[in-house]
Amino acid sequence: MGIFDFIKGNKKAKSEKTEKPSPEQKLFSEKATEIVIPTFEQFGFKKHKIEIGKHSSIIIYRKENQYLKISSTTYPTDYPYCYNIIFGEGDSEDVLEYDWNSIALWRFKKIIEPKSKASEYEFPTKKGVEPSLENANNELLKYGLTFLNGDLNLFHEIRKEQNQNREPYKIYSPDKNGKYQTSYEPKSVEKKKKYS
């Protein structure tokens, strides 16, 4: 079954297709659905949202307050192209919440095996889609098992470390005299405190 049949047959999953999917993103999403999604489902995660576009795709599965997300990009400004499997807690729709309260699988790998090469997955070419996603699925089971089983201790530890090392968003705006000032965006200051 193709990804579009999969979306069509699921009325509960949200899908917001605003542009025609590229062949690369369509193939990637179909293979991700075949190779990685059964692992999500094995641990009780259910379809939530699927978006496949010209330069990106997002597949989100949820279980109570947890979510798993497969996110890919081939935007020309995002070179080198990549994809990630992302673990999150809370609202997967709110960008600010998602940004401060989610962690890519490669960060789990980096903590569990510090000497291993850990980074985003290179967006695969046509011939490499299946081997790349099979490797990502194996790493999901190897490094993400605690999260998959609902144990968020390691997730919280990694999230805290990740957020301690970053600044809140900055706003550059004029003051009452027209002179531009830089200040921290209040909601991201809140998120940093909460998740650090």
mmCIF file of C-alpha atoms in Angstrom:
data_model
loop_
_atom_site.group_PDB
_atom_site.id
_atom_site.type_symbol
_atom_site.label_atom_id
_atom_site.label_comp_id
_atom_site.label_asym_id
_atom_site.label_seq_id
_atom_site.Cartn_x
_atom_site.Cartn_y
_atom_site.Cartn_z
ATOM 1 C CA MET A 1 0.000 0.000 0.000
ATOM 2 C CA GLY A 2 1.400 3.422 -0.944
ATOM 3 C CA ILE A 3 1.640 6.307 1.509
ATOM 4 C CA PHE A 4 -1.239 8.133 -0.166
ATOM 5 C CA ASP A 5 -3.495 5.083 0.216
ATOM 6 C CA PHE A 6 -2.347 4.932 3.817
ATOM 7 C CA ILE A 7 -3.323 8.579 4.422
ATOM 8 C CA LYS A 8 -6.600 8.264 2.539
ATOM 9 C CA GLY A 9 -7.663 5.229 4.537
ATOM 10 C CA ASN A 10 -7.050 6.922 7.881
ATOM 11 C CA LYS A 11 -9.619 9.553 8.718
ATOM 12 C CA LYS A 12 -8.128 10.172 12.185
ATOM 13 C CA ALA A 13 -4.711 11.217 10.888
ATOM 14 C CA LYS A 14 -4.376 14.847 9.865
ATOM 15 C CA SER A 15 -2.944 15.564 6.460
ATOM 16 C CA GLU A 16 -2.366 19.015 5.100
ATOM 17 C CA LYS A 17 -1.040 18.645 1.581
ATOM 18 C CA THR A 18 -0.538 22.125 0.206
ATOM 19 C CA GLU A 19 1.859 21.274 -2.589
ATOM 20 C CA LYS A 20 2.548 18.365 -4.865
ATOM 21 C CA PRO A 21 5.050 15.982 -3.237
ATOM 22 C CA SER A 22 8.371 15.534 -4.987
ATOM 23 C CA PRO A 23 9.202 11.989 -6.116
ATOM 24 C CA GLU A 24 12.057 11.923 -3.551
ATOM 25 C CA GLN A 25 9.837 12.886 -0.617
ATOM 26 C CA LYS A 26 7.059 10.565 -1.776
ATOM 27 C CA LEU A 27 9.447 7.584 -2.014
ATOM 28 C CA PHE A 28 11.070 8.438 1.324
ATOM 29 C CA SER A 29 7.692 8.689 3.089
ATOM 30 C CA GLU A 30 6.395 5.459 1.562
ATOM 31 C CA LYS A 31 9.510 3.553 2.639
ATOM 32 C CA ALA A 32 9.467 5.158 6.117
ATOM 33 C CA THR A 33 5.867 3.966 6.455
ATOM 34 C CA GLU A 34 6.882 0.428 5.488
ATOM 35 C CA ILE A 35 10.094 0.208 7.539
ATOM 36 C CA VAL A 36 9.893 2.493 10.600
ATOM 37 C CA ILE A 37 6.168 2.961 11.296
ATOM 38 C CA PRO A 38 5.629 -0.709 12.316
ATOM 39 C CA THR A 39 8.106 -0.088 15.154
ATOM 40 C CA PHE A 40 6.152 2.995 16.263
ATOM 41 C CA GLU A 41 2.952 0.942 16.241
ATOM 42 C CA GLN A 42 4.574 -1.995 18.050
ATOM 43 C CA PHE A 43 5.072 0.314 21.046
ATOM 44 C CA GLY A 44 1.528 1.692 20.996
ATOM 45 C CA PHE A 45 2.025 4.928 19.036
ATOM 46 C CA LYS A 46 -0.884 5.898 16.765
ATOM 47 C CA LYS A 47 -1.080 7.989 13.581
ATOM 48 C CA HIS A 48 -1.502 11.684 14.245
ATOM 49 C CA LYS A 49 -0.300 13.738 11.286
ATOM 50 C CA ILE A 50 1.273 13.151 7.882
ATOM 51 C CA GLU A 51 2.481 15.902 5.544
ATOM 52 C CA ILE A 52 4.455 15.231 2.389
ATOM 53 C CA GLY A 53 5.541 18.178 0.305
ATOM 54 C CA LYS A 54 7.913 19.206 -2.418
ATOM 55 C CA HIS A 55 10.904 19.675 -0.087
ATOM 56 C CA SER A 56 9.922 18.065 3.212
ATOM 57 C CA SER A 57 7.881 15.417 4.917
ATOM 58 C CA ILE A 58 6.594 14.998 8.452
ATOM 59 C CA ILE A 59 5.094 11.858 9.940
ATOM 60 C CA ILE A 60 3.927 12.125 13.569
ATOM 61 C CA TYR A 61 2.688 9.297 15.788
ATOM 62 C CA ARG A 62 1.454 9.886 19.347
ATOM 63 C CA LYS A 63 0.960 7.872 22.529
ATOM 64 C CA GLU A 64 -0.629 9.899 25.334
ATOM 65 C CA ASN A 65 1.803 12.777 26.015
ATOM 66 C CA GLN A 66 4.670 11.320 23.919
ATOM 67 C CA TYR A 67 5.245 11.551 20.200
ATOM 68 C CA LEU A 68 7.588 10.209 17.558
ATOM 69 C CA LYS A 69 8.268 12.209 14.443
ATOM 70 C CA ILE A 70 10.053 11.451 11.196
ATOM 71 C CA SER A 71 11.091 14.729 9.612
ATOM 72 C CA SER A 72 12.970 15.172 6.347
ATOM 73 C CA THR A 73 14.182 18.162 4.371
ATOM 74 C CA THR A 74 15.473 18.726 0.880
ATOM 75 C CA TYR A 75 15.054 22.517 0.894
ATOM 76 C CA PRO A 76 17.926 24.049 -1.112
ATOM 77 C CA THR A 77 18.829 26.209 1.922
ATOM 78 C CA ASP A 78 19.049 23.129 4.174
ATOM 79 C CA TYR A 79 21.886 21.434 2.319
ATOM 80 C CA PRO A 80 23.197 18.858 3.127
ATOM 81 C CA TYR A 81 19.764 17.237 2.999
ATOM 82 C CA CYS A 82 18.818 15.094 5.962
ATOM 83 C CA TYR A 83 16.139 13.394 7.994
ATOM 84 C CA ASN A 84 15.657 12.683 11.680
ATOM 85 C CA ILE A 85 13.652 10.510 13.988
ATOM 86 C CA ILE A 86 12.568 12.769 16.818
ATOM 87 C CA PHE A 87 11.286 11.979 20.306
ATOM 88 C CA GLY A 88 8.983 14.489 21.959
ATOM 89 C CA GLU A 89 6.789 15.125 24.937
ATOM 90 C CA GLY A 90 3.788 17.433 24.919
ATOM 91 C CA ASP A 91 2.358 19.305 21.963
ATOM 92 C CA SER A 92 3.820 18.208 18.623
ATOM 93 C CA GLU A 93 1.918 20.978 16.795
ATOM 94 C CA ASP A 94 3.193 24.048 18.666
ATOM 95 C CA VAL A 95 6.545 25.052 17.145
ATOM 96 C CA LEU A 96 7.880 26.669 20.311
ATOM 97 C CA GLU A 97 6.892 23.686 22.466
ATOM 98 C CA TYR A 98 8.245 21.245 19.910
ATOM 99 C CA ASP A 99 11.526 23.134 19.570
ATOM 100 C CA TRP A 100 12.297 23.101 23.305
ATOM 101 C CA ASN A 101 10.720 19.761 24.185
ATOM 102 C CA SER A 102 11.994 17.270 21.618
ATOM 103 C CA ILE A 103 15.224 15.417 20.927
ATOM 104 C CA ALA A 104 16.585 13.740 17.813
ATOM 105 C CA LEU A 105 17.519 10.057 17.973
ATOM 106 C CA TRP A 106 21.154 10.901 17.212
ATOM 107 C CA ARG A 107 21.426 12.677 20.593
ATOM 108 C CA PHE A 108 20.405 9.457 22.359
ATOM 109 C CA LYS A 109 23.073 7.619 20.359
ATOM 110 C CA LYS A 110 25.686 10.239 21.295
ATOM 111 C CA ILE A 111 24.941 9.832 25.021
ATOM 112 C CA ILE A 112 24.706 6.033 24.991
ATOM 113 C CA GLU A 113 27.778 5.500 22.767
ATOM 114 C CA PRO A 114 29.890 8.671 23.072
ATOM 115 C CA LYS A 115 32.575 7.431 20.651
ATOM 116 C CA SER A 116 30.111 6.650 17.855
ATOM 117 C CA LYS A 117 29.425 8.945 14.926
ATOM 118 C CA ALA A 118 26.109 10.586 15.737
ATOM 119 C CA SER A 119 24.305 13.132 13.562
ATOM 120 C CA GLU A 120 21.236 13.573 11.393
ATOM 121 C CA TYR A 121 20.719 10.899 8.772
ATOM 122 C CA GLU A 122 21.748 11.929 5.287
ATOM 123 C CA PHE A 123 18.671 12.135 3.060
ATOM 124 C CA PRO A 124 18.986 8.978 0.975
ATOM 125 C CA THR A 125 19.156 8.743 -2.785
ATOM 126 C CA LYS A 126 16.743 6.387 -4.554
ATOM 127 C CA LYS A 127 19.038 3.352 -4.203
ATOM 128 C CA GLY A 128 19.839 4.053 -0.560
ATOM 129 C CA VAL A 129 16.369 4.709 0.882
ATOM 130 C CA GLU A 130 15.688 1.218 2.200
ATOM 131 C CA PRO A 131 19.156 0.557 3.710
ATOM 132 C CA SER A 132 19.182 4.008 5.336
ATOM 133 C CA LEU A 133 15.729 3.604 6.888
ATOM 134 C CA GLU A 134 16.508 0.038 8.009
ATOM 135 C CA ASN A 135 19.614 1.379 9.767
ATOM 136 C CA ALA A 136 17.577 4.210 11.343
ATOM 137 C CA ASN A 137 14.971 1.699 12.531
ATOM 138 C CA ASN A 138 17.682 -0.505 14.071
ATOM 139 C CA GLU A 139 19.127 2.536 15.849
ATOM 140 C CA LEU A 140 15.648 3.521 17.030
ATOM 141 C CA LEU A 141 15.306 0.133 18.710
ATOM 142 C CA LYS A 142 18.857 0.197 20.067
ATOM 143 C CA TYR A 143 19.068 3.752 21.419
ATOM 144 C CA GLY A 144 15.434 4.778 21.838
ATOM 145 C CA LEU A 145 14.070 1.746 23.651
ATOM 146 C CA THR A 146 13.574 3.524 26.989
ATOM 147 C CA PHE A 147 11.457 6.236 25.330
ATOM 148 C CA LEU A 148 9.526 3.676 23.273
ATOM 149 C CA ASN A 149 8.669 1.838 26.503
ATOM 150 C CA GLY A 150 7.460 5.044 28.194
ATOM 151 C CA ASP A 151 10.495 5.607 30.440
ATOM 152 C CA LEU A 152 11.313 9.306 30.006
ATOM 153 C CA ASN A 153 14.244 9.580 32.453
ATOM 154 C CA LEU A 154 16.964 9.490 29.776
ATOM 155 C CA PHE A 155 14.857 11.723 27.522
ATOM 156 C CA HIS A 156 14.585 14.341 30.317
ATOM 157 C CA GLU A 157 18.329 14.126 31.026
ATOM 158 C CA ILE A 158 19.264 14.670 27.354
ATOM 159 C CA ARG A 159 16.652 17.427 26.930
ATOM 160 C CA LYS A 160 18.032 19.242 29.971
ATOM 161 C CA GLU A 161 21.601 19.078 28.633
ATOM 162 C CA GLN A 162 20.499 20.194 25.152
ATOM 163 C CA ASN A 163 18.529 23.186 26.449
ATOM 164 C CA GLN A 164 21.109 24.337 28.993
ATOM 165 C CA ASN A 165 23.531 24.900 26.119
ATOM 166 C CA ARG A 166 21.290 27.167 24.046
ATOM 167 C CA GLU A 167 20.006 30.691 24.288
ATOM 168 C CA PRO A 168 16.351 31.680 24.209
ATOM 169 C CA TYR A 169 15.170 33.229 20.945
ATOM 170 C CA LYS A 170 16.097 36.857 20.438
ATOM 171 C CA ILE A 171 13.919 39.713 19.284
ATOM 172 C CA TYR A 172 15.410 42.695 17.489
ATOM 173 C CA SER A 173 13.003 45.622 17.681
ATOM 174 C CA PRO A 174 12.926 49.421 18.084
ATOM 175 C CA ASP A 175 12.448 50.963 21.516
ATOM 176 C CA LYS A 176 10.289 54.063 22.131
ATOM 177 C CA ASN A 177 13.095 56.281 20.739
ATOM 178 C CA GLY A 178 13.412 54.266 17.516
ATOM 179 C CA LYS A 179 16.748 52.751 18.538
ATOM 180 C CA TYR A 180 16.943 49.014 17.882
ATOM 181 C CA GLN A 181 17.493 46.765 20.881
ATOM 182 C CA THR A 182 17.955 43.036 21.254
ATOM 183 C CA SER A 183 15.972 41.208 23.920
ATOM 184 C CA TYR A 184 15.029 37.635 24.709
ATOM 185 C CA GLU A 185 11.640 36.425 23.549
ATOM 186 C CA PRO A 186 9.645 35.818 26.785
ATOM 187 C CA LYS A 187 8.014 32.484 25.879
ATOM 188 C CA SER A 188 11.324 30.907 24.905
ATOM 189 C CA VAL A 189 12.866 32.173 28.174
ATOM 190 C CA GLU A 190 10.012 30.340 29.917
ATOM 191 C CA LYS A 191 10.629 27.149 27.919
ATOM 192 C CA LYS A 192 14.362 27.247 28.604
ATOM 193 C CA LYS A 193 13.706 27.482 32.369
ATOM 194 C CA LYS A 194 11.097 24.745 32.247
ATOM 195 C CA TYR A 195 13.089 22.255 30.157
ATOM 196 C CA SER A 196 16.670 22.906 31.337
#
